[in-house]
Amino acid sequence: MAMHPIQKDISRSSFLLVTPAAPKVKDPQTGEIATHRETGETLYTVGVVEMLEGRADVLKITVPESGLTKELAQGAPVRPVRLIALPWARIFNGQLSDGVAYRADALEGVK
């Protein structure tokens, strides 16, 4: 089943950085780091809390290296730029796993 990216509406959400950027590991066995398919730049994973209407959800977002700034510290208010949700599903050892992966072009600090 093909899954299509979904543009996520974040107009009413606020975000806080909870885990700093770390290189995304493509293959845990070899330690290979993930890169952007088109640009070849290193991809990073950041953890943020999204707060909306009294709820708080932790999102792990993949961001290219060029979309990160060094000034962002844990607990800082941030805003993902062009955040998309990518639903996924797979069968592993006869068990169905599914979820949502998040990607953004950048992560900006909010003042």
PDB file of N, CA and C in Angstrom:
ATOM      1  N   MET A   1       0.839  -1.166   0.000  1.00  0.00           N
ATOM      2  CA  MET A   1       0.000   0.000   0.000  1.00  0.00           C
ATOM      3  C   MET A   1       0.889   1.236   0.000  1.00  0.00           C
ATOM      4  N   ALA A   2       0.669   2.135  -0.935  1.00  0.00           N
ATOM      5  CA  ALA A   2       1.461   3.361  -1.031  1.00  0.00           C
ATOM      6  C   ALA A   2       1.013   4.364   0.012  1.00  0.00           C
ATOM      7  N   MET A   3       1.981   4.961   0.665  1.00  0.00           N
ATOM      8  CA  MET A   3       1.694   5.999   1.653  1.00  0.00           C
ATOM      9  C   MET A   3       2.164   7.326   1.080  1.00  0.00           C
ATOM     10  N   HIS A   4       1.376   8.366   1.262  1.00  0.00           N
ATOM     11  CA  HIS A   4       1.703   9.672   0.708  1.00  0.00           C
ATOM     12  C   HIS A   4       1.974  10.667   1.825  1.00  0.00           C
ATOM     13  N   PRO A   5       2.911  11.588   1.601  1.00  0.00           N
ATOM     14  CA  PRO A   5       3.184  12.599   2.617  1.00  0.00           C
ATOM     15  C   PRO A   5       1.971  13.494   2.850  1.00  0.00           C
ATOM     16  N   ILE A   6       1.818  13.919   4.089  1.00  0.00           N
ATOM     17  CA  ILE A   6       0.714  14.792   4.476  1.00  0.00           C
ATOM     18  C   ILE A   6       1.307  16.062   5.062  1.00  0.00           C
ATOM     19  N   GLN A   7       0.954  17.216   4.490  1.00  0.00           N
ATOM     20  CA  GLN A   7       1.402  18.498   5.041  1.00  0.00           C
ATOM     21  C   GLN A   7       0.724  18.685   6.386  1.00  0.00           C
ATOM     22  N   LYS A   8       1.508  18.877   7.434  1.00  0.00           N
ATOM     23  CA  LYS A   8       0.944  19.004   8.785  1.00  0.00           C
ATOM     24  C   LYS A   8       0.669  20.467   9.105  1.00  0.00           C
ATOM     25  N   ASP A   9      -0.563  20.771   9.510  1.00  0.00           N
ATOM     26  CA  ASP A   9      -0.941  22.127   9.892  1.00  0.00           C
ATOM     27  C   ASP A   9      -0.425  22.394  11.305  1.00  0.00           C
ATOM     28  N   ILE A  10       0.511  23.321  11.430  1.00  0.00           N
ATOM     29  CA  ILE A  10       1.074  23.639  12.742  1.00  0.00           C
ATOM     30  C   ILE A  10       0.735  25.069  13.160  1.00  0.00           C
ATOM     31  N   SER A  11      -0.226  25.671  12.498  1.00  0.00           N
ATOM     32  CA  SER A  11      -0.540  27.078  12.738  1.00  0.00           C
ATOM     33  C   SER A  11      -0.996  27.361  14.171  1.00  0.00           C
ATOM     34  N   ARG A  12      -1.580  26.388  14.850  1.00  0.00           N
ATOM     35  CA  ARG A  12      -2.045  26.605  16.222  1.00  0.00           C
ATOM     36  C   ARG A  12      -1.184  25.880  17.250  1.00  0.00           C
ATOM     37  N   SER A  13      -0.107  25.248  16.811  1.00  0.00           N
ATOM     38  CA  SER A  13       0.763  24.479  17.698  1.00  0.00           C
ATOM     39  C   SER A  13       1.936  25.309  18.167  1.00  0.00           C
ATOM     40  N   SER A  14       2.467  24.935  19.329  1.00  0.00           N
ATOM     41  CA  SER A  14       3.752  25.467  19.764  1.00  0.00           C
ATOM     42  C   SER A  14       4.657  24.267  20.041  1.00  0.00           C
ATOM     43  N   PHE A  15       5.958  24.484  19.883  1.00  0.00           N
ATOM     44  CA  PHE A  15       6.923  23.392  19.978  1.00  0.00           C
ATOM     45  C   PHE A  15       8.081  23.773  20.890  1.00  0.00           C
ATOM     46  N   LEU A  16       8.593  22.781  21.619  1.00  0.00           N
ATOM     47  CA  LEU A  16       9.801  22.944  22.415  1.00  0.00           C
ATOM     48  C   LEU A  16      10.783  21.843  22.025  1.00  0.00           C
ATOM     49  N   LEU A  17      12.050  22.194  21.912  1.00  0.00           N
ATOM     50  CA  LEU A  17      13.091  21.217  21.607  1.00  0.00           C
ATOM     51  C   LEU A  17      13.380  20.405  22.862  1.00  0.00           C
ATOM     52  N   VAL A  18      13.274  19.084  22.788  1.00  0.00           N
ATOM     53  CA  VAL A  18      13.532  18.251  23.961  1.00  0.00           C
ATOM     54  C   VAL A  18      14.784  17.399  23.826  1.00  0.00           C
ATOM     55  N   THR A  19      15.160  17.036  22.604  1.00  0.00           N
ATOM     56  CA  THR A  19      16.432  16.333  22.413  1.00  0.00           C
ATOM     57  C   THR A  19      17.190  17.016  21.287  1.00  0.00           C
ATOM     58  N   PRO A  20      18.470  17.294  21.508  1.00  0.00           N
ATOM     59  CA  PRO A  20      19.261  17.982  20.491  1.00  0.00           C
ATOM     60  C   PRO A  20      19.442  17.123  19.237  1.00  0.00           C
ATOM     61  N   ALA A  21      19.837  17.786  18.171  1.00  0.00           N
ATOM     62  CA  ALA A  21      20.038  17.099  16.892  1.00  0.00           C
ATOM     63  C   ALA A  21      21.130  16.045  17.004  1.00  0.00           C
ATOM     64  N   ALA A  22      20.847  14.884  16.446  1.00  0.00           N
ATOM     65  CA  ALA A  22      21.825  13.788  16.386  1.00  0.00           C
ATOM     66  C   ALA A  22      21.756  13.200  14.988  1.00  0.00           C
ATOM     67  N   PRO A  23      22.899  12.803  14.419  1.00  0.00           N
ATOM     68  CA  PRO A  23      22.859  12.202  13.083  1.00  0.00           C
ATOM     69  C   PRO A  23      21.913  11.000  13.059  1.00  0.00           C
ATOM     70  N   LYS A  24      21.120  10.913  11.998  1.00  0.00           N
ATOM     71  CA  LYS A  24      20.178   9.801  11.844  1.00  0.00           C
ATOM     72  C   LYS A  24      20.934   8.577  11.334  1.00  0.00           C
ATOM     73  N   VAL A  25      20.791   7.479  12.030  1.00  0.00           N
ATOM     74  CA  VAL A  25      21.473   6.243  11.644  1.00  0.00           C
ATOM     75  C   VAL A  25      20.593   5.478  10.664  1.00  0.00           C
ATOM     76  N   LYS A  26      21.155   5.221   9.488  1.00  0.00           N
ATOM     77  CA  LYS A  26      20.416   4.486   8.445  1.00  0.00           C
ATOM     78  C   LYS A  26      20.454   2.991   8.715  1.00  0.00           C
ATOM     79  N   ASP A  27      21.623   2.493   9.123  1.00  0.00           N
ATOM     80  CA  ASP A  27      21.802   1.066   9.363  1.00  0.00           C
ATOM     81  C   ASP A  27      22.497   0.867  10.708  1.00  0.00           C
ATOM     82  N   PRO A  28      21.757   0.438  11.736  1.00  0.00           N
ATOM     83  CA  PRO A  28      22.351   0.277  13.063  1.00  0.00           C
ATOM     84  C   PRO A  28      23.487  -0.745  13.115  1.00  0.00           C
ATOM     85  N   GLN A  29      23.439  -1.741  12.227  1.00  0.00           N
ATOM     86  CA  GLN A  29      24.482  -2.776  12.238  1.00  0.00           C
ATOM     87  C   GLN A  29      25.823  -2.236  11.754  1.00  0.00           C
ATOM     88  N   THR A  30      25.787  -1.349  10.761  1.00  0.00           N
ATOM     89  CA  THR A  30      27.038  -0.821  10.206  1.00  0.00           C
ATOM     90  C   THR A  30      27.359   0.577  10.731  1.00  0.00           C
ATOM     91  N   GLY A  31      26.353   1.230  11.326  1.00  0.00           N
ATOM     92  CA  GLY A  31      26.543   2.601  11.794  1.00  0.00           C
ATOM     93  C   GLY A  31      26.442   3.632  10.683  1.00  0.00           C
ATOM     94  N   GLU A  32      26.002   3.201   9.497  1.00  0.00           N
ATOM     95  CA  GLU A  32      25.884   4.123   8.363  1.00  0.00           C
ATOM     96  C   GLU A  32      24.898   5.241   8.685  1.00  0.00           C
ATOM     97  N   ILE A  33      25.298   6.474   8.385  1.00  0.00           N
ATOM     98  CA  ILE A  33      24.484   7.656   8.644  1.00  0.00           C
ATOM     99  C   ILE A  33      23.606   7.946   7.422  1.00  0.00           C
ATOM    100  N   ALA A  34      22.364   8.336   7.674  1.00  0.00           N
ATOM    101  CA  ALA A  34      21.405   8.633   6.604  1.00  0.00           C
ATOM    102  C   ALA A  34      21.743   9.964   5.937  1.00  0.00           C
ATOM    103  N   THR A  35      21.535  10.017   4.635  1.00  0.00           N
ATOM    104  CA  THR A  35      21.752  11.245   3.869  1.00  0.00           C
ATOM    105  C   THR A  35      20.530  11.539   3.015  1.00  0.00           C
ATOM    106  N   HIS A  36      20.373  12.808   2.673  1.00  0.00           N
ATOM    107  CA  HIS A  36      19.262  13.244   1.829  1.00  0.00           C
ATOM    108  C   HIS A  36      19.446  12.649   0.434  1.00  0.00           C
ATOM    109  N   ARG A  37      18.393  12.085  -0.117  1.00  0.00           N
ATOM    110  CA  ARG A  37      18.484  11.418  -1.429  1.00  0.00           C
ATOM    111  C   ARG A  37      18.928  12.345  -2.551  1.00  0.00           C
ATOM    112  N   GLU A  38      18.475  13.601  -2.506  1.00  0.00           N
ATOM    113  CA  GLU A  38      18.770  14.524  -3.604  1.00  0.00           C
ATOM    114  C   GLU A  38      20.041  15.334  -3.390  1.00  0.00           C
ATOM    115  N   THR A  39      20.278  15.785  -2.163  1.00  0.00           N
ATOM    116  CA  THR A  39      21.417  16.682  -1.914  1.00  0.00           C
ATOM    117  C   THR A  39      22.643  15.974  -1.364  1.00  0.00           C
ATOM    118  N   GLY A  40      22.447  14.803  -0.768  1.00  0.00           N
ATOM    119  CA  GLY A  40      23.563  14.071  -0.190  1.00  0.00           C
ATOM    120  C   GLY A  40      23.976  14.568   1.191  1.00  0.00           C
ATOM    121  N   GLU A  41      23.298  15.606   1.715  1.00  0.00           N
ATOM    122  CA  GLU A  41      23.705  16.120   3.021  1.00  0.00           C
ATOM    123  C   GLU A  41      23.208  15.208   4.146  1.00  0.00           C
ATOM    124  N   THR A  42      23.900  15.260   5.266  1.00  0.00           N
ATOM    125  CA  THR A  42      23.576  14.434   6.422  1.00  0.00           C
ATOM    126  C   THR A  42      22.208  14.804   6.983  1.00  0.00           C
ATOM    127  N   LEU A  43      21.436  13.775   7.373  1.00  0.00           N
ATOM    128  CA  LEU A  43      20.139  13.982   8.007  1.00  0.00           C
ATOM    129  C   LEU A  43      20.300  13.829   9.518  1.00  0.00           C
ATOM    130  N   TYR A  44      19.566  14.657  10.243  1.00  0.00           N
ATOM    131  CA  TYR A  44      19.598  14.642  11.703  1.00  0.00           C
ATOM    132  C   TYR A  44      18.206  14.384  12.242  1.00  0.00           C
ATOM    133  N   THR A  45      18.138  13.840  13.443  1.00  0.00           N
ATOM    134  CA  THR A  45      16.880  13.625  14.130  1.00  0.00           C
ATOM    135  C   THR A  45      16.851  14.531  15.357  1.00  0.00           C
ATOM    136  N   VAL A  46      15.739  15.210  15.553  1.00  0.00           N
ATOM    137  CA  VAL A  46      15.530  16.049  16.735  1.00  0.00           C
ATOM    138  C   VAL A  46      14.220  15.641  17.386  1.00  0.00           C
ATOM    139  N   GLY A  47      14.160  15.769  18.691  1.00  0.00           N
ATOM    140  CA  GLY A  47      12.924  15.490  19.413  1.00  0.00           C
ATOM    141  C   GLY A  47      12.286  16.798  19.836  1.00  0.00           C
ATOM    142  N   VAL A  48      11.011  16.948  19.559  1.00  0.00           N
ATOM    143  CA  VAL A  48      10.283  18.142  19.971  1.00  0.00           C
ATOM    144  C   VAL A  48       8.979  17.719  20.640  1.00  0.00           C
ATOM    145  N   VAL A  49       8.480  18.586  21.517  1.00  0.00           N
ATOM    146  CA  VAL A  49       7.142  18.406  22.077  1.00  0.00           C
ATOM    147  C   VAL A  49       6.238  19.374  21.350  1.00  0.00           C
ATOM    148  N   GLU A  50       5.166  18.851  20.781  1.00  0.00           N
ATOM    149  CA  GLU A  50       4.152  19.697  20.149  1.00  0.00           C
ATOM    150  C   GLU A  50       3.012  19.874  21.135  1.00  0.00           C
ATOM    151  N   MET A  51       2.678  21.128  21.415  1.00  0.00           N
ATOM    152  CA  MET A  51       1.572  21.432  22.329  1.00  0.00           C
ATOM    153  C   MET A  51       0.436  22.054  21.527  1.00  0.00           C
ATOM    154  N   LEU A  52      -0.751  21.452  21.677  1.00  0.00           N
ATOM    155  CA  LEU A  52      -1.924  21.908  20.938  1.00  0.00           C
ATOM    156  C   LEU A  52      -3.169  21.571  21.743  1.00  0.00           C
ATOM    157  N   GLU A  53      -3.949  22.591  22.059  1.00  0.00           N
ATOM    158  CA  GLU A  53      -5.235  22.420  22.728  1.00  0.00           C
ATOM    159  C   GLU A  53      -5.142  21.543  23.978  1.00  0.00           C
ATOM    160  N   GLY A  54      -4.172  21.825  24.835  1.00  0.00           N
ATOM    161  CA  GLY A  54      -4.040  21.107  26.095  1.00  0.00           C
ATOM    162  C   GLY A  54      -3.380  19.750  26.004  1.00  0.00           C
ATOM    163  N   ARG A  55      -2.942  19.348  24.827  1.00  0.00           N
ATOM    164  CA  ARG A  55      -2.246  18.066  24.645  1.00  0.00           C
ATOM    165  C   ARG A  55      -0.792  18.314  24.335  1.00  0.00           C
ATOM    166  N   ALA A  56       0.044  17.371  24.712  1.00  0.00           N
ATOM    167  CA  ALA A  56       1.466  17.434  24.380  1.00  0.00           C
ATOM    168  C   ALA A  56       1.881  16.097  23.781  1.00  0.00           C
ATOM    169  N   ASP A  57       2.452  16.133  22.592  1.00  0.00           N
ATOM    170  CA  ASP A  57       2.925  14.928  21.918  1.00  0.00           C
ATOM    171  C   ASP A  57       4.396  15.101  21.569  1.00  0.00           C
ATOM    172  N   VAL A  58       5.169  14.036  21.755  1.00  0.00           N
ATOM    173  CA  VAL A  58       6.580  14.062  21.376  1.00  0.00           C
ATOM    174  C   VAL A  58       6.701  13.595  19.929  1.00  0.00           C
ATOM    175  N   LEU A  59       7.365  14.393  19.115  1.00  0.00           N
ATOM    176  CA  LEU A  59       7.612  14.047  17.714  1.00  0.00           C
ATOM    177  C   LEU A  59       9.107  13.934  17.504  1.00  0.00           C
ATOM    178  N   LYS A  60       9.516  12.924  16.760  1.00  0.00           N
ATOM    179  CA  LYS A  60      10.894  12.802  16.314  1.00  0.00           C
ATOM    180  C   LYS A  60      10.898  13.263  14.857  1.00  0.00           C
ATOM    181  N   ILE A  61      11.627  14.339  14.577  1.00  0.00           N
ATOM    182  CA  ILE A  61      11.595  14.946  13.242  1.00  0.00           C
ATOM    183  C   ILE A  61      12.962  14.817  12.589  1.00  0.00           C
ATOM    184  N   THR A  62      12.977  14.409  11.327  1.00  0.00           N
ATOM    185  CA  THR A  62      14.208  14.347  10.546  1.00  0.00           C
ATOM    186  C   THR A  62      14.379  15.671   9.811  1.00  0.00           C
ATOM    187  N   VAL A  63      15.576  16.249   9.949  1.00  0.00           N
ATOM    188  CA  VAL A  63      15.882  17.560   9.364  1.00  0.00           C
ATOM    189  C   VAL A  63      17.261  17.479   8.704  1.00  0.00           C
ATOM    190  N   PRO A  64      17.434  18.048   7.502  1.00  0.00           N
ATOM    191  CA  PRO A  64      18.768  18.068   6.899  1.00  0.00           C
ATOM    192  C   PRO A  64      19.688  19.018   7.665  1.00  0.00           C
ATOM    193  N   GLU A  65      20.972  18.751   7.592  1.00  0.00           N
ATOM    194  CA  GLU A  65      21.970  19.546   8.319  1.00  0.00           C
ATOM    195  C   GLU A  65      21.838  21.043   8.051  1.00  0.00           C
ATOM    196  N   SER A  66      21.548  21.416   6.806  1.00  0.00           N
ATOM    197  CA  SER A  66      21.421  22.833   6.447  1.00  0.00           C
ATOM    198  C   SER A  66      20.206  23.492   7.102  1.00  0.00           C
ATOM    199  N   GLY A  67      19.274  22.704   7.620  1.00  0.00           N
ATOM    200  CA  GLY A  67      18.078  23.243   8.241  1.00  0.00           C
ATOM    201  C   GLY A  67      18.181  23.407   9.748  1.00  0.00           C
ATOM    202  N   LEU A  68      19.383  23.222  10.292  1.00  0.00           N
ATOM    203  CA  LEU A  68      19.582  23.345  11.733  1.00  0.00           C
ATOM    204  C   LEU A  68      20.494  24.512  12.055  1.00  0.00           C
ATOM    205  N   THR A  69      20.269  25.121  13.209  1.00  0.00           N
ATOM    206  CA  THR A  69      21.165  26.165  13.684  1.00  0.00           C
ATOM    207  C   THR A  69      21.801  25.698  14.987  1.00  0.00           C
ATOM    208  N   LYS A  70      23.000  26.125  15.236  1.00  0.00           N
ATOM    209  CA  LYS A  70      23.756  25.696  16.422  1.00  0.00           C
ATOM    210  C   LYS A  70      23.199  26.294  17.715  1.00  0.00           C
ATOM    211  N   GLU A  71      22.472  27.417  17.623  1.00  0.00           N
ATOM    212  CA  GLU A  71      22.012  28.131  18.810  1.00  0.00           C
ATOM    213  C   GLU A  71      20.891  27.418  19.554  1.00  0.00           C
ATOM    214  N   LEU A  72      20.234  26.448  18.945  1.00  0.00           N
ATOM    215  CA  LEU A  72      19.082  25.818  19.578  1.00  0.00           C
ATOM    216  C   LEU A  72      19.523  24.939  20.745  1.00  0.00           C
ATOM    217  N   ALA A  73      18.945  25.211  21.919  1.00  0.00           N
ATOM    218  CA  ALA A  73      19.274  24.454  23.120  1.00  0.00           C
ATOM    219  C   ALA A  73      18.041  23.709  23.605  1.00  0.00           C
ATOM    220  N   GLN A  74      18.272  22.680  24.398  1.00  0.00           N
ATOM    221  CA  GLN A  74      17.179  21.910  24.963  1.00  0.00           C
ATOM    222  C   GLN A  74      16.231  22.841  25.715  1.00  0.00           C
ATOM    223  N   GLY A  75      14.928  22.684  25.466  1.00  0.00           N
ATOM    224  CA  GLY A  75      13.911  23.513  26.095  1.00  0.00           C
ATOM    225  C   GLY A  75      13.557  24.765  25.310  1.00  0.00           C
ATOM    226  N   ALA A  76      14.304  25.029  24.236  1.00  0.00           N
ATOM    227  CA  ALA A  76      14.062  26.238  23.438  1.00  0.00           C
ATOM    228  C   ALA A  76      12.780  26.101  22.621  1.00  0.00           C
ATOM    229  N   PRO A  77      12.017  27.197  22.496  1.00  0.00           N
ATOM    230  CA  PRO A  77      10.860  27.170  21.598  1.00  0.00           C
ATOM    231  C   PRO A  77      11.347  27.147  20.143  1.00  0.00           C
ATOM    232  N   VAL A  78      10.758  26.282  19.344  1.00  0.00           N
ATOM    233  CA  VAL A  78      11.164  26.117  17.940  1.00  0.00           C
ATOM    234  C   VAL A  78       9.937  26.049  17.051  1.00  0.00           C
ATOM    235  N   ARG A  79      10.170  26.145  15.752  1.00  0.00           N
ATOM    236  CA  ARG A  79       9.105  26.017  14.760  1.00  0.00           C
ATOM    237  C   ARG A  79       9.651  25.204  13.588  1.00  0.00           C
ATOM    238  N   PRO A  80       9.058  24.019  13.303  1.00  0.00           N
ATOM    239  CA  PRO A  80       9.454  23.260  12.118  1.00  0.00           C
ATOM    240  C   PRO A  80       8.992  23.985  10.850  1.00  0.00           C
ATOM    241  N   VAL A  81       9.828  23.990   9.839  1.00  0.00           N
ATOM    242  CA  VAL A  81       9.506  24.619   8.554  1.00  0.00           C
ATOM    243  C   VAL A  81       9.102  23.526   7.568  1.00  0.00           C
ATOM    244  N   ARG A  82       7.923  23.660   6.983  1.00  0.00           N
ATOM    245  CA  ARG A  82       7.364  22.693   6.023  1.00  0.00           C
ATOM    246  C   ARG A  82       7.391  21.263   6.604  1.00  0.00           C
ATOM    247  N   LEU A  83       6.717  21.119   7.723  1.00  0.00           N
ATOM    248  CA  LEU A  83       6.631  19.826   8.398  1.00  0.00           C
ATOM    249  C   LEU A  83       5.655  18.919   7.662  1.00  0.00           C
ATOM    250  N   ILE A  84       6.093  17.715   7.358  1.00  0.00           N
ATOM    251  CA  ILE A  84       5.207  16.728   6.734  1.00  0.00           C
ATOM    252  C   ILE A  84       5.192  15.458   7.577  1.00  0.00           C
ATOM    253  N   ALA A  85       4.068  14.782   7.518  1.00  0.00           N
ATOM    254  CA  ALA A  85       3.898  13.490   8.180  1.00  0.00           C
ATOM    255  C   ALA A  85       3.901  12.416   7.101  1.00  0.00           C
ATOM    256  N   LEU A  86       4.648  11.349   7.346  1.00  0.00           N
ATOM    257  CA  LEU A  86       4.741  10.249   6.388  1.00  0.00           C
ATOM    258  C   LEU A  86       4.268   8.961   7.059  1.00  0.00           C
ATOM    259  N   PRO A  87       3.001   8.568   6.835  1.00  0.00           N
ATOM    260  CA  PRO A  87       2.531   7.306   7.405  1.00  0.00           C
ATOM    261  C   PRO A  87       3.313   6.141   6.799  1.00  0.00           C
ATOM    262  N   TRP A  88       3.587   5.118   7.615  1.00  0.00           N
ATOM    263  CA  TRP A  88       4.307   3.950   7.117  1.00  0.00           C
ATOM    264  C   TRP A  88       3.736   2.691   7.759  1.00  0.00           C
ATOM    265  N   ALA A  89       3.944   1.580   7.080  1.00  0.00           N
ATOM    266  CA  ALA A  89       3.546   0.274   7.603  1.00  0.00           C
ATOM    267  C   ALA A  89       4.474  -0.775   7.005  1.00  0.00           C
ATOM    268  N   ARG A  90       4.760  -1.803   7.814  1.00  0.00           N
ATOM    269  CA  ARG A  90       5.585  -2.909   7.306  1.00  0.00           C
ATOM    270  C   ARG A  90       5.275  -4.157   8.117  1.00  0.00           C
ATOM    271  N   ILE A  91       5.583  -5.291   7.521  1.00  0.00           N
ATOM    272  CA  ILE A  91       5.423  -6.558   8.225  1.00  0.00           C
ATOM    273  C   ILE A  91       6.826  -7.090   8.491  1.00  0.00           C
ATOM    274  N   PHE A  92       7.104  -7.359   9.768  1.00  0.00           N
ATOM    275  CA  PHE A  92       8.411  -7.875  10.170  1.00  0.00           C
ATOM    276  C   PHE A  92       8.167  -9.071  11.085  1.00  0.00           C
ATOM    277  N   ASN A  93       8.731 -10.214  10.711  1.00  0.00           N
ATOM    278  CA  ASN A  93       8.524 -11.457  11.472  1.00  0.00           C
ATOM    279  C   ASN A  93       7.044 -11.767  11.667  1.00  0.00           C
ATOM    280  N   GLY A  94       6.264 -11.500  10.629  1.00  0.00           N
ATOM    281  CA  GLY A  94       4.841 -11.812  10.668  1.00  0.00           C
ATOM    282  C   GLY A  94       3.994 -10.828  11.459  1.00  0.00           C
ATOM    283  N   GLN A  95       4.594  -9.780  11.975  1.00  0.00           N
ATOM    284  CA  GLN A  95       3.868  -8.789  12.760  1.00  0.00           C
ATOM    285  C   GLN A  95       3.792  -7.473  12.001  1.00  0.00           C
ATOM    286  N   LEU A  96       2.613  -6.862  12.002  1.00  0.00           N
ATOM    287  CA  LEU A  96       2.433  -5.569  11.361  1.00  0.00           C
ATOM    288  C   LEU A  96       2.910  -4.470  12.301  1.00  0.00           C
ATOM    289  N   SER A  97       3.756  -3.601  11.798  1.00  0.00           N
ATOM    290  CA  SER A  97       4.173  -2.394  12.517  1.00  0.00           C
ATOM    291  C   SER A  97       3.762  -1.212  11.666  1.00  0.00           C
ATOM    292  N   ASP A  98       3.328  -0.148  12.320  1.00  0.00           N
ATOM    293  CA  ASP A  98       2.990   1.049  11.566  1.00  0.00           C
ATOM    294  C   ASP A  98       3.226   2.275  12.437  1.00  0.00           C
ATOM    295  N   GLY A  99       3.247   3.414  11.803  1.00  0.00           N
ATOM    296  CA  GLY A  99       3.467   4.651  12.536  1.00  0.00           C
ATOM    297  C   GLY A  99       3.505   5.829  11.587  1.00  0.00           C
ATOM    298  N   VAL A 100       4.039   6.916  12.099  1.00  0.00           N
ATOM    299  CA  VAL A 100       4.159   8.139  11.317  1.00  0.00           C
ATOM    300  C   VAL A 100       5.574   8.668  11.498  1.00  0.00           C
ATOM    301  N   ALA A 101       6.245   8.943  10.391  1.00  0.00           N
ATOM    302  CA  ALA A 101       7.562   9.580  10.421  1.00  0.00           C
ATOM    303  C   ALA A 101       7.356  11.053  10.072  1.00  0.00           C
ATOM    304  N   TYR A 102       8.140  11.921  10.710  1.00  0.00           N
ATOM    305  CA  TYR A 102       8.015  13.358  10.464  1.00  0.00           C
ATOM    306  C   TYR A 102       9.302  13.888   9.852  1.00  0.00           C
ATOM    307  N   ARG A 103       9.151  14.779   8.872  1.00  0.00           N
ATOM    308  CA  ARG A 103      10.278  15.441   8.240  1.00  0.00           C
ATOM    309  C   ARG A 103       9.990  16.918   8.122  1.00  0.00           C
ATOM    310  N   ALA A 104      11.048  17.719   8.221  1.00  0.00           N
ATOM    311  CA  ALA A 104      10.924  19.161   8.048  1.00  0.00           C
ATOM    312  C   ALA A 104      12.128  19.655   7.267  1.00  0.00           C
ATOM    313  N   ASP A 105      11.950  20.759   6.543  1.00  0.00           N
ATOM    314  CA  ASP A 105      13.063  21.349   5.804  1.00  0.00           C
ATOM    315  C   ASP A 105      14.038  22.045   6.748  1.00  0.00           C
ATOM    316  N   ALA A 106      13.519  22.544   7.883  1.00  0.00           N
ATOM    317  CA  ALA A 106      14.372  23.262   8.836  1.00  0.00           C
ATOM    318  C   ALA A 106      13.676  23.312  10.186  1.00  0.00           C
ATOM    319  N   LEU A 107      14.467  23.665  11.201  1.00  0.00           N
ATOM    320  CA  LEU A 107      13.954  23.888  12.532  1.00  0.00           C
ATOM    321  C   LEU A 107      14.470  25.252  12.982  1.00  0.00           C
ATOM    322  N   GLU A 108      13.537  26.193  13.164  1.00  0.00           N
ATOM    323  CA  GLU A 108      13.896  27.568  13.502  1.00  0.00           C
ATOM    324  C   GLU A 108      13.616  27.856  14.958  1.00  0.00           C
ATOM    325  N   GLY A 109      14.446  28.687  15.550  1.00  0.00           N
ATOM    326  CA  GLY A 109      14.182  29.168  16.894  1.00  0.00           C
ATOM    327  C   GLY A 109      13.064  30.190  16.872  1.00  0.00           C
ATOM    328  N   VAL A 110      12.254  30.233  17.936  1.00  0.00           N
ATOM    329  CA  VAL A 110      11.157  31.185  18.055  1.00  0.00           C
ATOM    330  C   VAL A 110      11.490  32.117  19.201  1.00  0.00           C
ATOM    331  N   LYS A 111      11.316  33.413  18.964  1.00  0.00           N
ATOM    332  CA  LYS A 111      11.608  34.381  20.036  1.00  0.00           C
ATOM    333  C   LYS A 111      10.356  34.887  20.665  1.00  0.00           C
TER     334      LYS A 111
END
